[in-house]
Amino acid sequence: EQPAVLRRLVVRRTGVHNQITHALPEGLAGVAFVGRGSSANAAMAARVMIELATRKPVVMVSPSIDRLYGAHTDYFGHLAVGLSFSGHTPEVVSTLLDLQDRGAATIAITGDAESPLAEAAGLTIDLGTGPELAVPTTKGFTAELAMLVILAETLGGTPLPHEAWAAVADVTQQVLEDAAATKEVARDLAAAQHVSVVGAGTYLGIAHEIALKFEEAALLAASAHSSASYRHGPIAMASTAQPLVALVGPGSAGADTTQLAAEAARNGAPVVTIGPSGTIPVPDGLPEWLASIPMAVRGQQLALAIATEKGLDPDQPPTLSKVTLT
């Protein structure tokens, strides 16, 4: 369903731009995200886009700062964005309300327009995805990611070309119709003790999401790193038992990770690359912000293939539920 969801979001872009514009605080001081799990990973990717668009600080708020420590940080002039596909995570709701009480204008991005999160925010943007049945989110993540690109466009005042947006769903469709490359790689990764997933810039949030998918859907221990942080230590563990999945999409961030992947391969580590010229290819031509969407779908496919290789049910991981009530 992901291509169809993306096409609907593209049609809504102008209307969403107008909604967000009217919800912004006067003299934007910064942007604060609240989310957990996949939503936090989408926000991590968006942080780069929005700092570039606004030249203002963008932070990820930890609900624990209030819940455990009782902090009362001043968010006057900030835009606070609550992210939750279900809209039912209590600490995301309570934290967004706290930020509103401390001066922030609030937006909820959710798949349920009647959820507690939607009721808590000054403006609610419904992703329009319909329900998602599997426990690990797929269309919910890519819809959030696309909506955050729209948010970055609005805040920066410079929309991406219409042609690029029009191509996103088509590229995602091409990726979904070509699972052969992920199935080949899955045979090797299924036997690994641990996998490192590396990305830089916008792709760092995608790396965290792919690592999460490996853990929750394929029960494969995984960690995510920026290319810089990987060089600062984890590269020492690269080996046949500790392969590397590197996100080598377009832009300077992808180029930096391409260099790292070559270093790791020279040191003897099995390396899988995801990108236009990668082991797992993604069609070329999209700008970095939008290329992250089909690259995330490649990660979903790879997690599915590893789970299948291991004889697991990726839709219903043990001990997990669709809504996590933290």
PDB file of C-alpha atoms in Angstrom, residues 235 237-244 261-271:
ATOM      1  CA  ILE A 235      34.539  -0.632  13.044  1.00  0.00           C
ATOM      2  CA  MET A 237      34.324  -5.374  15.481  1.00  0.00           C
ATOM      3  CA  ALA A 238      33.686  -5.660  11.738  1.00  0.00           C
ATOM      4  CA  SER A 239      34.084  -9.306  10.745  1.00  0.00           C
ATOM      5  CA  THR A 240      32.257 -12.151   9.032  1.00  0.00           C
ATOM      6  CA  ALA A 241      30.094 -12.453  12.164  1.00  0.00           C
ATOM      7  CA  GLN A 242      29.518  -8.679  12.302  1.00  0.00           C
ATOM      8  CA  PRO A 243      28.570  -7.523   8.772  1.00  0.00           C
ATOM      9  CA  LEU A 244      27.861  -3.934   7.786  1.00  0.00           C
ATOM     10  CA  ALA A 261      31.900   0.896   3.313  1.00  0.00           C
ATOM     11  CA  ALA A 262      35.040   0.586   1.186  1.00  0.00           C
ATOM     12  CA  GLU A 263      37.232   0.813   4.310  1.00  0.00           C
ATOM     13  CA  ALA A 264      35.240  -1.892   6.089  1.00  0.00           C
ATOM     14  CA  ALA A 265      35.377  -4.162   3.044  1.00  0.00           C
ATOM     15  CA  ARG A 266      39.171  -3.769   2.855  1.00  0.00           C
ATOM     16  CA  ASN A 267      39.311  -4.837   6.503  1.00  0.00           C
ATOM     17  CA  GLY A 268      37.487  -8.065   5.627  1.00  0.00           C
ATOM     18  CA  ALA A 269      33.937  -7.293   6.764  1.00  0.00           C
ATOM     19  CA  PRO A 270      31.000  -8.411   4.619  1.00  0.00           C
ATOM     20  CA  VAL A 271      29.393  -5.192   3.370  1.00  0.00           C
TER      21      VAL A 271
END
